[in-house]
Amino acid sequence: MWATDHASQGLGMEIVSVGPGTATLAMTLTERMCNGFGMGHGGFIFALADSAFAFACNTYDERTVAQHCSVTYLRPGTRGKRLVARAREVSRGGRSGIYDVEVSQDDVVIAQFRGHSRTIGGRITQTDAGGADAPASNKS
């Protein structure tokens, strides 16, 4: 999934860790990510949380997308600071899941995000004839 995630890569995100129902991603707030007040623009903070959510809810090798997301900003992000988004599964059943993500800066939570996921069918990876994992097609 990371190989074709041009949005996350383009924003300079990095994967710190991924496990069943969890993911931690990080990103440094650049000058271009700041709003007119010089603070981290909420859209970039949301994007980091959303990407961590995406990786956490796709750890079961089932293509899963966001159905609904919300974010609460608690403190401003600071230009030049590294933000860390930690996603964890709260509930998963059938085709739906709920994930919470905390975005922190200097170990202080600056935003809380909740994502509702929906499994849409298909695998993320598939085994080719040689036994190696290959990207899944976009067909559901």
PDB file of C-alpha atoms in Angstrom:
ATOM      1  CA  MET A   1       0.000   0.000   0.000  1.00  0.00           C
ATOM      2  CA  TRP A   2       2.867   2.389   0.839  1.00  0.00           C
ATOM      3  CA  ALA A   3       4.437   1.920  -2.589  1.00  0.00           C
ATOM      4  CA  THR A   4       1.494   3.626  -4.306  1.00  0.00           C
ATOM      5  CA  ASP A   5       0.547   6.097  -1.533  1.00  0.00           C
ATOM      6  CA  HIS A   6       1.842   9.167  -3.322  1.00  0.00           C
ATOM      7  CA  ALA A   7      -0.142  11.546  -1.082  1.00  0.00           C
ATOM      8  CA  SER A   8       1.491  10.411   2.168  1.00  0.00           C
ATOM      9  CA  GLN A   9       4.925  10.175   0.580  1.00  0.00           C
ATOM     10  CA  GLY A  10       4.527  13.581  -1.058  1.00  0.00           C
ATOM     11  CA  LEU A  11       3.858  15.171   2.322  1.00  0.00           C
ATOM     12  CA  GLY A  12       7.043  13.644   3.725  1.00  0.00           C
ATOM     13  CA  MET A  13       5.338  11.111   5.966  1.00  0.00           C
ATOM     14  CA  GLU A  14       7.209   8.083   7.165  1.00  0.00           C
ATOM     15  CA  ILE A  15       5.967   4.816   8.594  1.00  0.00           C
ATOM     16  CA  VAL A  16       7.321   4.295  12.103  1.00  0.00           C
ATOM     17  CA  SER A  17       5.510   1.025  12.799  1.00  0.00           C
ATOM     18  CA  VAL A  18       2.543  -1.061  11.652  1.00  0.00           C
ATOM     19  CA  GLY A  19       0.934  -4.011  13.423  1.00  0.00           C
ATOM     20  CA  PRO A  20      -2.476  -5.684  13.577  1.00  0.00           C
ATOM     21  CA  GLY A  21      -4.970  -2.827  13.959  1.00  0.00           C
ATOM     22  CA  THR A  22      -2.253  -0.267  14.705  1.00  0.00           C
ATOM     23  CA  ALA A  23       0.020   2.105  12.846  1.00  0.00           C
ATOM     24  CA  THR A  24       2.344   4.959  13.740  1.00  0.00           C
ATOM     25  CA  LEU A  25       3.322   7.539  11.127  1.00  0.00           C
ATOM     26  CA  ALA A  26       5.379  10.713  11.473  1.00  0.00           C
ATOM     27  CA  MET A  27       5.793  13.934   9.517  1.00  0.00           C
ATOM     28  CA  THR A  28       7.638  17.204  10.038  1.00  0.00           C
ATOM     29  CA  LEU A  29       5.576  20.391   9.651  1.00  0.00           C
ATOM     30  CA  THR A  30       7.210  22.524   6.973  1.00  0.00           C
ATOM     31  CA  GLU A  31       6.655  26.211   6.262  1.00  0.00           C
ATOM     32  CA  ARG A  32       4.354  25.242   3.363  1.00  0.00           C
ATOM     33  CA  MET A  33       2.158  23.338   5.851  1.00  0.00           C
ATOM     34  CA  CYS A  34       1.469  26.397   8.012  1.00  0.00           C
ATOM     35  CA  ASN A  35      -1.602  28.612   7.895  1.00  0.00           C
ATOM     36  CA  GLY A  36      -1.829  32.406   7.913  1.00  0.00           C
ATOM     37  CA  PHE A  37      -1.199  32.457  11.672  1.00  0.00           C
ATOM     38  CA  GLY A  38       2.060  30.512  11.322  1.00  0.00           C
ATOM     39  CA  MET A  39       0.589  27.381  12.904  1.00  0.00           C
ATOM     40  CA  GLY A  40       0.349  23.946  11.351  1.00  0.00           C
ATOM     41  CA  HIS A  41      -2.658  23.965   8.993  1.00  0.00           C
ATOM     42  CA  GLY A  42      -5.358  21.617  10.272  1.00  0.00           C
ATOM     43  CA  GLY A  43      -5.660  19.938   6.888  1.00  0.00           C
ATOM     44  CA  PHE A  44      -2.093  18.641   7.100  1.00  0.00           C
ATOM     45  CA  ILE A  45      -2.579  17.415  10.661  1.00  0.00           C
ATOM     46  CA  PHE A  46      -5.775  15.702   9.515  1.00  0.00           C
ATOM     47  CA  ALA A  47      -3.915  14.141   6.559  1.00  0.00           C
ATOM     48  CA  LEU A  48      -1.285  12.636   8.871  1.00  0.00           C
ATOM     49  CA  ALA A  49      -3.957  11.196  11.176  1.00  0.00           C
ATOM     50  CA  ASP A  50      -5.937   9.910   8.191  1.00  0.00           C
ATOM     51  CA  SER A  51      -2.893   8.143   6.770  1.00  0.00           C
ATOM     52  CA  ALA A  52      -2.135   6.477  10.115  1.00  0.00           C
ATOM     53  CA  PHE A  53      -5.802   5.410  10.249  1.00  0.00           C
ATOM     54  CA  ALA A  54      -5.566   4.004   6.714  1.00  0.00           C
ATOM     55  CA  PHE A  55      -2.532   1.894   7.498  1.00  0.00           C
ATOM     56  CA  ALA A  56      -4.033   0.627  10.776  1.00  0.00           C
ATOM     57  CA  CYS A  57      -7.342  -0.451   9.233  1.00  0.00           C
ATOM     58  CA  ASN A  58      -5.643  -2.121   6.263  1.00  0.00           C
ATOM     59  CA  THR A  59      -3.433  -4.433   8.355  1.00  0.00           C
ATOM     60  CA  TYR A  60      -5.746  -7.396   7.749  1.00  0.00           C
ATOM     61  CA  ASP A  61      -5.041  -7.523   3.987  1.00  0.00           C
ATOM     62  CA  GLU A  62      -8.589  -6.455   3.109  1.00  0.00           C
ATOM     63  CA  ARG A  63      -9.013  -3.257   1.113  1.00  0.00           C
ATOM     64  CA  THR A  64     -10.514  -0.795   3.557  1.00  0.00           C
ATOM     65  CA  VAL A  65     -11.359   2.892   3.157  1.00  0.00           C
ATOM     66  CA  ALA A  66     -12.626   5.714   5.335  1.00  0.00           C
ATOM     67  CA  GLN A  67     -16.391   5.950   5.737  1.00  0.00           C
ATOM     68  CA  HIS A  68     -16.428   8.863   8.183  1.00  0.00           C
ATOM     69  CA  CYS A  69     -13.728  10.783  10.043  1.00  0.00           C
ATOM     70  CA  SER A  70     -13.653  13.582  12.572  1.00  0.00           C
ATOM     71  CA  VAL A  71     -10.873  15.477  14.278  1.00  0.00           C
ATOM     72  CA  THR A  72     -10.591  17.675  17.342  1.00  0.00           C
ATOM     73  CA  TYR A  73      -7.651  20.065  17.448  1.00  0.00           C
ATOM     74  CA  LEU A  74      -6.358  20.560  20.978  1.00  0.00           C
ATOM     75  CA  ARG A  75      -3.187  22.589  20.464  1.00  0.00           C
ATOM     76  CA  PRO A  76      -1.445  24.154  17.481  1.00  0.00           C
ATOM     77  CA  GLY A  77       1.229  22.374  15.496  1.00  0.00           C
ATOM     78  CA  THR A  78       4.560  24.190  15.251  1.00  0.00           C
ATOM     79  CA  ARG A  79       6.586  24.697  12.080  1.00  0.00           C
ATOM     80  CA  GLY A  80       9.693  22.531  12.065  1.00  0.00           C
ATOM     81  CA  LYS A  81       8.345  20.101  14.657  1.00  0.00           C
ATOM     82  CA  ARG A  82       7.915  16.385  14.057  1.00  0.00           C
ATOM     83  CA  LEU A  83       4.329  15.188  14.463  1.00  0.00           C
ATOM     84  CA  VAL A  84       3.616  11.570  15.354  1.00  0.00           C
ATOM     85  CA  ALA A  85       0.226   9.958  14.682  1.00  0.00           C
ATOM     86  CA  ARG A  86      -0.568   6.744  16.584  1.00  0.00           C
ATOM     87  CA  ALA A  87      -3.618   4.835  15.355  1.00  0.00           C
ATOM     88  CA  ARG A  88      -5.279   1.992  17.209  1.00  0.00           C
ATOM     89  CA  GLU A  89      -8.270  -0.165  16.520  1.00  0.00           C
ATOM     90  CA  VAL A  90     -11.213   0.360  18.872  1.00  0.00           C
ATOM     91  CA  SER A  91     -13.719  -1.996  17.232  1.00  0.00           C
ATOM     92  CA  ARG A  92     -13.848  -4.144  14.102  1.00  0.00           C
ATOM     93  CA  GLY A  93     -16.709  -6.337  12.948  1.00  0.00           C
ATOM     94  CA  GLY A  94     -18.189  -7.317   9.614  1.00  0.00           C
ATOM     95  CA  ARG A  95     -17.243  -4.650   7.099  1.00  0.00           C
ATOM     96  CA  SER A  96     -16.932  -1.790   9.611  1.00  0.00           C
ATOM     97  CA  GLY A  97     -14.350  -0.606  12.091  1.00  0.00           C
ATOM     98  CA  ILE A  98     -13.596   2.290  14.424  1.00  0.00           C
ATOM     99  CA  TYR A  99     -10.081   3.613  14.962  1.00  0.00           C
ATOM    100  CA  ASP A 100      -8.717   6.334  17.228  1.00  0.00           C
ATOM    101  CA  VAL A 101      -5.633   8.335  16.312  1.00  0.00           C
ATOM    102  CA  GLU A 102      -3.680  10.671  18.557  1.00  0.00           C
ATOM    103  CA  VAL A 103      -1.384  13.189  16.906  1.00  0.00           C
ATOM    104  CA  SER A 104       1.380  14.420  19.182  1.00  0.00           C
ATOM    105  CA  GLN A 105       4.178  16.953  19.050  1.00  0.00           C
ATOM    106  CA  ASP A 106       7.000  16.678  21.601  1.00  0.00           C
ATOM    107  CA  ASP A 107       4.968  13.913  23.338  1.00  0.00           C
ATOM    108  CA  VAL A 108       2.007  16.284  23.838  1.00  0.00           C
ATOM    109  CA  VAL A 109      -1.274  15.371  22.117  1.00  0.00           C
ATOM    110  CA  ILE A 110      -2.306  18.168  19.747  1.00  0.00           C
ATOM    111  CA  ALA A 111      -5.201  16.446  17.935  1.00  0.00           C
ATOM    112  CA  GLN A 112      -7.540  13.500  18.387  1.00  0.00           C
ATOM    113  CA  PHE A 113      -9.045  11.817  15.347  1.00  0.00           C
ATOM    114  CA  ARG A 114     -11.696   9.118  15.059  1.00  0.00           C
ATOM    115  CA  GLY A 115     -12.119   7.187  11.843  1.00  0.00           C
ATOM    116  CA  HIS A 116     -14.891   4.817  10.806  1.00  0.00           C
ATOM    117  CA  SER A 117     -13.722   2.312   8.214  1.00  0.00           C
ATOM    118  CA  ARG A 118     -15.503   0.252   5.598  1.00  0.00           C
ATOM    119  CA  THR A 119     -14.087  -2.853   3.934  1.00  0.00           C
ATOM    120  CA  ILE A 120     -14.749  -2.666   0.180  1.00  0.00           C
ATOM    121  CA  GLY A 121     -13.594  -6.095  -0.980  1.00  0.00           C
ATOM    122  CA  GLY A 122     -10.377  -7.363  -2.439  1.00  0.00           C
ATOM    123  CA  ARG A 123      -6.973  -7.951  -0.977  1.00  0.00           C
ATOM    124  CA  ILE A 124      -4.154  -5.477  -0.752  1.00  0.00           C
ATOM    125  CA  THR A 125      -1.580  -8.112  -1.628  1.00  0.00           C
ATOM    126  CA  GLN A 126      -1.982 -11.281  -3.597  1.00  0.00           C
ATOM    127  CA  THR A 127       0.365 -14.145  -4.196  1.00  0.00           C
ATOM    128  CA  ASP A 128       1.636 -14.513  -7.738  1.00  0.00           C
ATOM    129  CA  ALA A 129       2.464 -17.848  -9.384  1.00  0.00           C
ATOM    130  CA  GLY A 130       5.987 -17.725  -7.932  1.00  0.00           C
ATOM    131  CA  GLY A 131       4.691 -17.375  -4.371  1.00  0.00           C
ATOM    132  CA  ALA A 132       5.739 -13.747  -3.922  1.00  0.00           C
ATOM    133  CA  ASP A 133       3.365 -11.023  -2.835  1.00  0.00           C
ATOM    134  CA  ALA A 134       2.199  -8.780  -5.646  1.00  0.00           C
ATOM    135  CA  PRO A 135      -0.058  -5.709  -5.514  1.00  0.00           C
ATOM    136  CA  ALA A 136      -3.747  -6.511  -5.762  1.00  0.00           C
ATOM    137  CA  SER A 137      -5.656  -5.223  -8.778  1.00  0.00           C
ATOM    138  CA  ASN A 138      -8.259  -2.510  -8.386  1.00  0.00           C
ATOM    139  CA  LYS A 139     -11.048  -4.954  -9.215  1.00  0.00           C
ATOM    140  CA  SER A 140     -13.420  -5.765  -6.363  1.00  0.00           C
TER     141      SER A 140
END
